[in-house]
Coordinates of C-alpha atoms and ligand atoms in Angstrom, one line a residue:
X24 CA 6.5 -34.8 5.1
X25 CA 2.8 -34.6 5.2
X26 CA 0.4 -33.0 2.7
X27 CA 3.2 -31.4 0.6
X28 CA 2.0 -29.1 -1.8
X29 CA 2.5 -28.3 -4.7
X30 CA 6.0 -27.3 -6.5
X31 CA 7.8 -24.6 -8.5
X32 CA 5.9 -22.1 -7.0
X33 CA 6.5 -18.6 -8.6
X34 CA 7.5 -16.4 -5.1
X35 CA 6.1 -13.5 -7.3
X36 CA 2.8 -14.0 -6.5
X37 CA 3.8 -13.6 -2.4
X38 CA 5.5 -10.1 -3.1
X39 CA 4.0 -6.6 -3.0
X40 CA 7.0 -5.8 -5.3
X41 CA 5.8 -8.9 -7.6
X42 CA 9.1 -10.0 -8.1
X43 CA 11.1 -13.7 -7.2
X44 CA 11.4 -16.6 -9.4
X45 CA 10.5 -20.1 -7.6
X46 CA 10.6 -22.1 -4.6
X47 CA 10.8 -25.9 -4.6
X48 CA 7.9 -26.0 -2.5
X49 CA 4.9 -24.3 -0.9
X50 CA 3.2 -25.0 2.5
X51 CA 0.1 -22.6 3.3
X52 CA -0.8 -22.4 6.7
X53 CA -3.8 -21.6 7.6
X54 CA -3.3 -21.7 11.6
X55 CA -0.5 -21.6 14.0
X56 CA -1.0 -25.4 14.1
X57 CA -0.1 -26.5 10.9
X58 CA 2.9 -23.4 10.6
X59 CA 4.3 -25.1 13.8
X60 CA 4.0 -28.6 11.8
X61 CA 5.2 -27.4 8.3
X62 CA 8.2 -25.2 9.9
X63 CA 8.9 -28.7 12.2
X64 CA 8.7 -30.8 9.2
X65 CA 10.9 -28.8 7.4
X66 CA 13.6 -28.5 10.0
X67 CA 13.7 -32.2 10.9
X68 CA 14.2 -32.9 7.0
X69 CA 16.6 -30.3 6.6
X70 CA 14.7 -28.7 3.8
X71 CA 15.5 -24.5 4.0
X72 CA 12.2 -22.6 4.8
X73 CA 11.6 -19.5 3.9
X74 CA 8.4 -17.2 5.8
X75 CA 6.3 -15.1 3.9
X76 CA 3.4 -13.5 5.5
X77 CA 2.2 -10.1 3.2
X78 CA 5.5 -10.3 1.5
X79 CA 6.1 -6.6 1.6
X80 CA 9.4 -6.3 3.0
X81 CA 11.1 -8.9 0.8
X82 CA 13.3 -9.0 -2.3
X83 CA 13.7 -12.4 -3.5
X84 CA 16.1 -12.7 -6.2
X85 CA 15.0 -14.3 -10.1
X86 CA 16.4 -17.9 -9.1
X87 CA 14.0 -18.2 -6.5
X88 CA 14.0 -20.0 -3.3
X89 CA 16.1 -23.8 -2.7
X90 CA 13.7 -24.9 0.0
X91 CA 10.0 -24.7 1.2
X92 CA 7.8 -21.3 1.3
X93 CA 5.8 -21.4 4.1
X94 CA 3.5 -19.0 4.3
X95 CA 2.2 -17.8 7.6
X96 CA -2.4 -17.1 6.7
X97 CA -3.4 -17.4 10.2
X98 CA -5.8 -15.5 11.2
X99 CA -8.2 -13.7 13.9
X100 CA -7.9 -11.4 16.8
X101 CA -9.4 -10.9 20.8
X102 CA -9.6 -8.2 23.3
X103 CA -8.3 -8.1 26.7
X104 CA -7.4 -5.9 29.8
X105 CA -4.6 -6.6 31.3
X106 CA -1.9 -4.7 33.7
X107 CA 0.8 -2.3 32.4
X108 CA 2.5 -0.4 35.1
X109 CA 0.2 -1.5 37.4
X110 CA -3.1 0.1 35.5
X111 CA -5.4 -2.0 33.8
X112 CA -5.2 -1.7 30.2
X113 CA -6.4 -2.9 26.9
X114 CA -4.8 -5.0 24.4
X115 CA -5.5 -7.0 21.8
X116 CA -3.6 -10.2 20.6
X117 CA -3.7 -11.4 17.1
X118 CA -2.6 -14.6 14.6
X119 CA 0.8 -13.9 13.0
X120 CA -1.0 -14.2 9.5
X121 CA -4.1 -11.7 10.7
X122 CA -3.9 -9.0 8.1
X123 CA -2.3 -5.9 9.6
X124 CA -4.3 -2.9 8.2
X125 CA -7.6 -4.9 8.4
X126 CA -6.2 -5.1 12.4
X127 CA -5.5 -1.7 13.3
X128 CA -9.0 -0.8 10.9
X129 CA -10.8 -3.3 13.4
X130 CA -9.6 -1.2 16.5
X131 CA -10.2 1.9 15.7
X132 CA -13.9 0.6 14.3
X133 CA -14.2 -1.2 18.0
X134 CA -13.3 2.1 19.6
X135 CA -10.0 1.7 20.3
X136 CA -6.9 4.1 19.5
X137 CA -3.1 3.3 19.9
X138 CA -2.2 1.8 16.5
X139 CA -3.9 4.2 14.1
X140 CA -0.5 6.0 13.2
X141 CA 0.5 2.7 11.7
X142 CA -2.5 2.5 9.4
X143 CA -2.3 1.5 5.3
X144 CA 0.9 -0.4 6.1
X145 CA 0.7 -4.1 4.5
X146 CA 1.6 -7.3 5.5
X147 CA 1.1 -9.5 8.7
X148 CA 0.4 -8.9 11.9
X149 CA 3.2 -11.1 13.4
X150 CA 5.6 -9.7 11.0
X151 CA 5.3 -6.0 12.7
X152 CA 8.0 -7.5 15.1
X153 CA 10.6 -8.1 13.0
X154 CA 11.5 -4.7 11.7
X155 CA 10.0 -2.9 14.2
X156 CA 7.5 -1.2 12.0
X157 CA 7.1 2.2 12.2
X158 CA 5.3 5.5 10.4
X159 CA 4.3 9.1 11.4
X160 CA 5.8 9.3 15.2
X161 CA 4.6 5.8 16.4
X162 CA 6.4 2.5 15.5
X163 CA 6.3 -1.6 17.3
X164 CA 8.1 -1.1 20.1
X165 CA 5.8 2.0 21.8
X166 CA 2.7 -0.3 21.5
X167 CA 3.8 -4.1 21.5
X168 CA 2.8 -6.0 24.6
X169 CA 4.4 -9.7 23.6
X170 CA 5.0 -11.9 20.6
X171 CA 4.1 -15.5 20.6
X172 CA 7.1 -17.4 19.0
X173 CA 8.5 -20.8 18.5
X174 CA 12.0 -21.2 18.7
X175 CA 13.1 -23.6 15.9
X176 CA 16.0 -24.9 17.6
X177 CA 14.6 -26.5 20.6
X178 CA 10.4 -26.3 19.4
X179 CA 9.2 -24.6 22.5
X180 CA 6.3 -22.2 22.2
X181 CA 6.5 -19.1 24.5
X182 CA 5.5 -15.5 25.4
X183 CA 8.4 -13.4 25.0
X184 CA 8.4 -9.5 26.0
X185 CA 8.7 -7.1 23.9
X186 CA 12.8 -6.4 25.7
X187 CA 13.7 -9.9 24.3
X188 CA 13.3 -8.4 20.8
X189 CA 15.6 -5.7 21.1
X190 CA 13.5 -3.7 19.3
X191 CA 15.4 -0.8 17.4
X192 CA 15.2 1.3 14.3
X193 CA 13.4 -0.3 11.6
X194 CA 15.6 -3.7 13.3
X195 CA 14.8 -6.4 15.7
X196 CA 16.4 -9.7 17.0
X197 CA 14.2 -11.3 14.9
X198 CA 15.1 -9.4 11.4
X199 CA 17.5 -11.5 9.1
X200 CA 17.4 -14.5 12.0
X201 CA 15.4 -17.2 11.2
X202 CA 15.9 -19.9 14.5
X203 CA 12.1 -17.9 15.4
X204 CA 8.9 -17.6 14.0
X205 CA 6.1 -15.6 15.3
X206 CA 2.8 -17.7 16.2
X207 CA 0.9 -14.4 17.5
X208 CA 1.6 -11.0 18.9
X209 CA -0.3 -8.6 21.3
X210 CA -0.7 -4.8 21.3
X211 CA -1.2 -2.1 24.2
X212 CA -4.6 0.3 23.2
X213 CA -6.4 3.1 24.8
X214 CA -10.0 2.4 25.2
X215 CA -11.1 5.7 24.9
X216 CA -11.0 6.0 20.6
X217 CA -8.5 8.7 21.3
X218 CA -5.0 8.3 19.5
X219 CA -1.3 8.2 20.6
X220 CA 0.2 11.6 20.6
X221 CA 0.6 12.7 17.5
X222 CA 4.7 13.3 17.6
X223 CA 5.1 13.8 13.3
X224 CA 4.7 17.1 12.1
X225 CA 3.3 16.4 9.1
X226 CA 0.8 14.9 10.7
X227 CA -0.3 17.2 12.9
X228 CA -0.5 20.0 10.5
X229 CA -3.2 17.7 8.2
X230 CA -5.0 17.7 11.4
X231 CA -4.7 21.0 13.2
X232 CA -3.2 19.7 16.6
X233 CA 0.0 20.8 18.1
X234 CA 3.0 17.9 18.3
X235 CA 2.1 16.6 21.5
X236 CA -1.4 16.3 21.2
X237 CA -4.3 13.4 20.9
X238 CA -6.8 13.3 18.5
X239 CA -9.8 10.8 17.2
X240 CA -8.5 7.9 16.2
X241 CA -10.8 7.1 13.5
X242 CA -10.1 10.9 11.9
X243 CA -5.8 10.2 12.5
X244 CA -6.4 6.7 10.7
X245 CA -8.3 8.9 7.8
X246 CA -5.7 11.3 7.8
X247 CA -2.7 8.8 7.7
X248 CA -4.2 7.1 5.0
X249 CA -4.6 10.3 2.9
X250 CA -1.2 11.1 3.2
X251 CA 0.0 7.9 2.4
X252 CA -1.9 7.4 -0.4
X253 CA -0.5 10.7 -2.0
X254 CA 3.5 9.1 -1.1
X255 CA 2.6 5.9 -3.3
X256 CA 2.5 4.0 0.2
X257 CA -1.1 2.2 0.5
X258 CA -1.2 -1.1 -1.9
X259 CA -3.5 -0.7 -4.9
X260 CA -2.6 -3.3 -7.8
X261 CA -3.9 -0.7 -10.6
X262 CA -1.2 1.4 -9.6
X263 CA 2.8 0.6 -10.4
X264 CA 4.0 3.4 -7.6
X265 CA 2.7 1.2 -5.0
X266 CA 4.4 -2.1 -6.5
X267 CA 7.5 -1.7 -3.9
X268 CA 8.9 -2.7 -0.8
X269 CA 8.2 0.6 0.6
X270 CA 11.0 2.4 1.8
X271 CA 13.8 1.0 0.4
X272 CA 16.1 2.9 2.3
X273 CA 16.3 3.3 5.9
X274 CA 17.0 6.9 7.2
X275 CA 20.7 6.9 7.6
X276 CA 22.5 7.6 11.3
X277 CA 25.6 9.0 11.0
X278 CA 28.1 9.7 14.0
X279 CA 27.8 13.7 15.3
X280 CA 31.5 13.9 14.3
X281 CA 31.3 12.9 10.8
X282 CA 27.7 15.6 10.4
X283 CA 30.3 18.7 9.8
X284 CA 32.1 16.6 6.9
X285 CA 28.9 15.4 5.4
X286 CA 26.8 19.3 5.9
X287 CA 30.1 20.8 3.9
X288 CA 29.8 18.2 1.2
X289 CA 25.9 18.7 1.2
X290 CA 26.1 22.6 1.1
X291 CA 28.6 22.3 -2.2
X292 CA 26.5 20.4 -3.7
X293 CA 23.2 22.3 -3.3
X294 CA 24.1 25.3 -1.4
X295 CA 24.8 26.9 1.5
X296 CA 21.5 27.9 2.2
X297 CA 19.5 24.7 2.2
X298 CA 18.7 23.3 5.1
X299 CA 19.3 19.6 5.7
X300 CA 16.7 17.8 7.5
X301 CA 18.1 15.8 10.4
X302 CA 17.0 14.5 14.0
X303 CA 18.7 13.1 17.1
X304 CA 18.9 9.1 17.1
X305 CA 21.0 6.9 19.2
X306 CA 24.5 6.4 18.0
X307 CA 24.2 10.2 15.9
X308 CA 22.3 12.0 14.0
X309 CA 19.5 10.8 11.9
X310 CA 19.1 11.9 8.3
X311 CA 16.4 11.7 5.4
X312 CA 17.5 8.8 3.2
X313 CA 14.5 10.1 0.7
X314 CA 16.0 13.5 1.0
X315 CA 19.3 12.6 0.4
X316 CA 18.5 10.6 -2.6
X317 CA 17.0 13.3 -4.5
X318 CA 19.8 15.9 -3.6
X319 CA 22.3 13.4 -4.9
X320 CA 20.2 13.6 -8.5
X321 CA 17.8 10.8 -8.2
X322 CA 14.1 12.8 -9.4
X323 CA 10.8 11.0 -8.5
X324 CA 10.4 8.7 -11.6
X325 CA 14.3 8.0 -11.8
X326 CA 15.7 6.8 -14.5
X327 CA 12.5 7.0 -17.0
X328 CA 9.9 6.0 -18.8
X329 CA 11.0 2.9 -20.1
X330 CA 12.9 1.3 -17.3
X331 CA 11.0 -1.1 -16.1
X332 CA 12.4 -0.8 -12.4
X333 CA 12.1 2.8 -11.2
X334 CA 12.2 5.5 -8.4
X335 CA 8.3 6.1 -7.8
X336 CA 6.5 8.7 -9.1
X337 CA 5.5 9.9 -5.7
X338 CA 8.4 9.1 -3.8
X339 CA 12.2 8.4 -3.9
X340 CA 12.4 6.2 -1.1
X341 CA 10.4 3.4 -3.2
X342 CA 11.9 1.7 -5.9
X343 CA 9.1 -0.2 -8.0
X344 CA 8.3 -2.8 -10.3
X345 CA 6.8 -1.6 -13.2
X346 CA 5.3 -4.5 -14.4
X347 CA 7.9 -5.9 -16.4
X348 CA 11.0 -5.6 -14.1
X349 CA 13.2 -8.7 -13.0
X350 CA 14.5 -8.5 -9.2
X351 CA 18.4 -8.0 -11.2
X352 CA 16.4 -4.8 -12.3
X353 CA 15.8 -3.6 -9.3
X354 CA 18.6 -4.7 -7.5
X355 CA 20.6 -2.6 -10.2
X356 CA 19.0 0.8 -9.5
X357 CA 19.2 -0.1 -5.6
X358 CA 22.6 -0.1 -6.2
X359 CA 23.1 2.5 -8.4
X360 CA 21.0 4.9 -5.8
X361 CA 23.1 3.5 -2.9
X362 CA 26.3 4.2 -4.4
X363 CA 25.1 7.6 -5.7
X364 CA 24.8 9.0 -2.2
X365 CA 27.9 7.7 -0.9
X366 CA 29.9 9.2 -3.8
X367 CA 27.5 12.2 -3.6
X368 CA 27.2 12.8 0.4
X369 CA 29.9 10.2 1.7
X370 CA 26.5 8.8 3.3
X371 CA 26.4 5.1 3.3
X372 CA 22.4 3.9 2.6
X373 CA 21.4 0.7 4.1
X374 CA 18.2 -1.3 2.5
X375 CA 15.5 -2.1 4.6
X376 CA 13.7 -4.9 3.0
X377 CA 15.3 -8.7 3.9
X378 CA 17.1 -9.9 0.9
X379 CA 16.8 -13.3 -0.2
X380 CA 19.5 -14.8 -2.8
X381 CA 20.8 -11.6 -3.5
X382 CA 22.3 -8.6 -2.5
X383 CA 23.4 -5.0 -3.8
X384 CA 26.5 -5.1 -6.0
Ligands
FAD413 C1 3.6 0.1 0.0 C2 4.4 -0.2 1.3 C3 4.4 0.6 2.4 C4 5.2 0.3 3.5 N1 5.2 1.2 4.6 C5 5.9 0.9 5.7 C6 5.9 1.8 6.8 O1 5.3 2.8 6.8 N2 6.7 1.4 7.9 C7 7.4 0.2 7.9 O2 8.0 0.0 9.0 N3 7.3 -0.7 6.9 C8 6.6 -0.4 5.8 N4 6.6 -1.2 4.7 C9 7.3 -2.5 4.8 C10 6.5 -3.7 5.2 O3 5.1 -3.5 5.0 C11 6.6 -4.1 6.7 O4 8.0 -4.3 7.1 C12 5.8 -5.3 7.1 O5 5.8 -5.4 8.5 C13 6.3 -6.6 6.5 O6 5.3 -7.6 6.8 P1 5.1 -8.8 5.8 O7 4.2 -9.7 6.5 O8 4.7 -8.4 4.5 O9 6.6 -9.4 5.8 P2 7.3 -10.3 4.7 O10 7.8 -9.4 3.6 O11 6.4 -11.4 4.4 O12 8.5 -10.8 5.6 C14 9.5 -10.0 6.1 C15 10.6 -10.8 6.9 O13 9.9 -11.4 8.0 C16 10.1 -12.8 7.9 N5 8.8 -13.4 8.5 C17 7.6 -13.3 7.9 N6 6.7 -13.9 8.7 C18 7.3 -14.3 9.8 C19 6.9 -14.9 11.0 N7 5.7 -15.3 11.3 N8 7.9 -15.2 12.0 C20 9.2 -14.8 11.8 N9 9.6 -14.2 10.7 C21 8.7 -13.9 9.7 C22 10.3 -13.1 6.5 O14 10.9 -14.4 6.3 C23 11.1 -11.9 6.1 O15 12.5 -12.1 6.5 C24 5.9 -0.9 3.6 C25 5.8 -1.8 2.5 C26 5.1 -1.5 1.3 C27 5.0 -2.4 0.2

């Protein structure tokens, strides 16, 4: 293979969660160009790849990776109109490695609103895809206009739509697959600086609308950011709350006939007259995985001082690396949280980050 690079690579220093011993090899790539050639390479040698773009949403376990890291640092964006139900609209389309926050701060500073709900979330652009992202009332799938992929197998590169994905909660056909890789991906905007509707509560409270309404994009991006800041949930290397994979947890669904069973278990536990957050999803009823693991016992901070993989400070969903933790450390209290709620609720968690070489026990 060409220009290999070089070896025993610590993964640790791809991860927001700074945790993942090494990989036999690296291969940067600085443009869809050589990610097409290094991913090709790799394939016709039979050498395991693994992506990386921010490396938020990845555990990677303390043996490392038996392949090639490629990681996906392509960059730079471009504006275009284009039609969506037959009006002309907006878009922009970015490189798979373009940083995402720097993205959505780009649009909203070019006038632009649309993607501003989804600010201070890290990792790549191209990545957004794969697990659909999603944050206060807007995720992917209400926004995405097309990814740019190669398909491994046969090494065509084409625009798919966004119904190829089968974009779903926090899921796509792309999350846990790897016969794709995103080259570059393209968003839906207003061009009028106004944001989506602002659909989470929360939200709209910090900035006096009613659900429903728009607002300033620039002034939603401000007030997303604020909030997430306070949650532990915008990257700063000074501080160990925000050395996670952020939520850990994805809100759990559970079937509308098993809700009674689980409501009855819920109200022993912490009493009748507590009321249990929940929404209306597809296949059930959606609860509050972060609501559910502090019910079941798990505080902010769980299990103290001195562990050196813990519950944030700020919020239960995120487990985090404390500086010294291993991945087994982290895996252990994902496990011990997981299992906590079942035994607790009889509410089964699943983890959202993409697990590589390990698992929960
Ligand atoms: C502090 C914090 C807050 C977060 N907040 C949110 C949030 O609010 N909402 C939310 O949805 N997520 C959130 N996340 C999770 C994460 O940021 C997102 O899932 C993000 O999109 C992951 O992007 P990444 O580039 O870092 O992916 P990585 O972790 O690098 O990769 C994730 C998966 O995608 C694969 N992959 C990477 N690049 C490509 C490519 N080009 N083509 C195909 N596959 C690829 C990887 O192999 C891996 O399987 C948060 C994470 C952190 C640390």
């Amino acid at each position: 293979m060409s220009n290999p690079q070089p070896t025993g690579v610590r993964l640790a220093d791809f991860t927001t969660l700074r945790l993942g011993g090494p990989a036999r090899a690296l291969r940067r790539c600085p443009d869809a160009e050589s990610l097409i050639a290094a991913v090709t390479e790799c394939d016709r040698a039979g050498e395991p790849v693994l992506l990386i773009g921010g490396g938020s949403n990845l555990v990677i376990s303390d043996d490392g990776f038996d392949g090639t890291a490629v990681t996906v640092e392509s960059s730079g964006w471009e504006y275009g109109t284009d039609l969506r139900d037959g009006v002309a609209t907006s878009y922009v389309t970015a490189e798979a490695g373009t940083d995402w926050d720097t993205l959505v701060a780009a649009t909203v500073a070019d006038g632009y609103g649309g993607l501003e709900c989804l600010s201070g979330i890290p990792g790549a652009a191209g990545t957004t895809p794969v697990q659909n992202v999603g944050a206060y009332g807007v995720e992917v799938a209400d926004v995405l206009r097309g990814v740019r992929l190669l398909d491994r197998a046969g090494g065509e590169v084409s625009w798919v739509d966004p119904s190829w994905l089968q974009l779903a909660y926090r899921t796509s056909r792309l999350k846990g697959h790897d016969d794709h890789v995103v080259l570059g991906v393209s968003f839906w905007l207003n061009d009028d600086a106004v944001s989506a509707p602002i659909a989470y509560r929360e939200l709209a409270r910090e900035l006096g609308v009613e659900p429903g309404q728009r607002a300033d994009a620039a002034l939603v991006r401000a007030r997303v950011l604020g909030l997430r800041a306070g949650k532990g949930m915008v990257l700063d290397p000074a501080d160990h709350d925000t050395w996670s994979a952020g939520s850990f947890f994805t809100n759990p669904i559970v079937p509308a006939a098993d809700l009674p069973d689980i409501l009855a278990r819920i109200a022993a536990r912490v009493g009748a007259e507590t009321s249990v957050p929940q929404f209306p999803a597809d296949g059930g009823v959606k609860l509050s995985a972060g609501w559910l693991i502090e019910r079941a016992g798990f505080v902010r901070g769980f299990p103290g001082d001195d562990a050196p993989a813990r519950l944030s400070t700020k919020h239960t969903l995120a487990l985090t690396n404390r500086g010294s933790a291993t991945t087994a450390d982290l895996v252990a209290l994902a496990t011990t949280v997981r299992d906590g709620v079942r035994d607790a609720f009889g509410v089964q968690l699943h983890p959202e980050p993409v697990f590589v070489g390990c698992a929960l026990g």
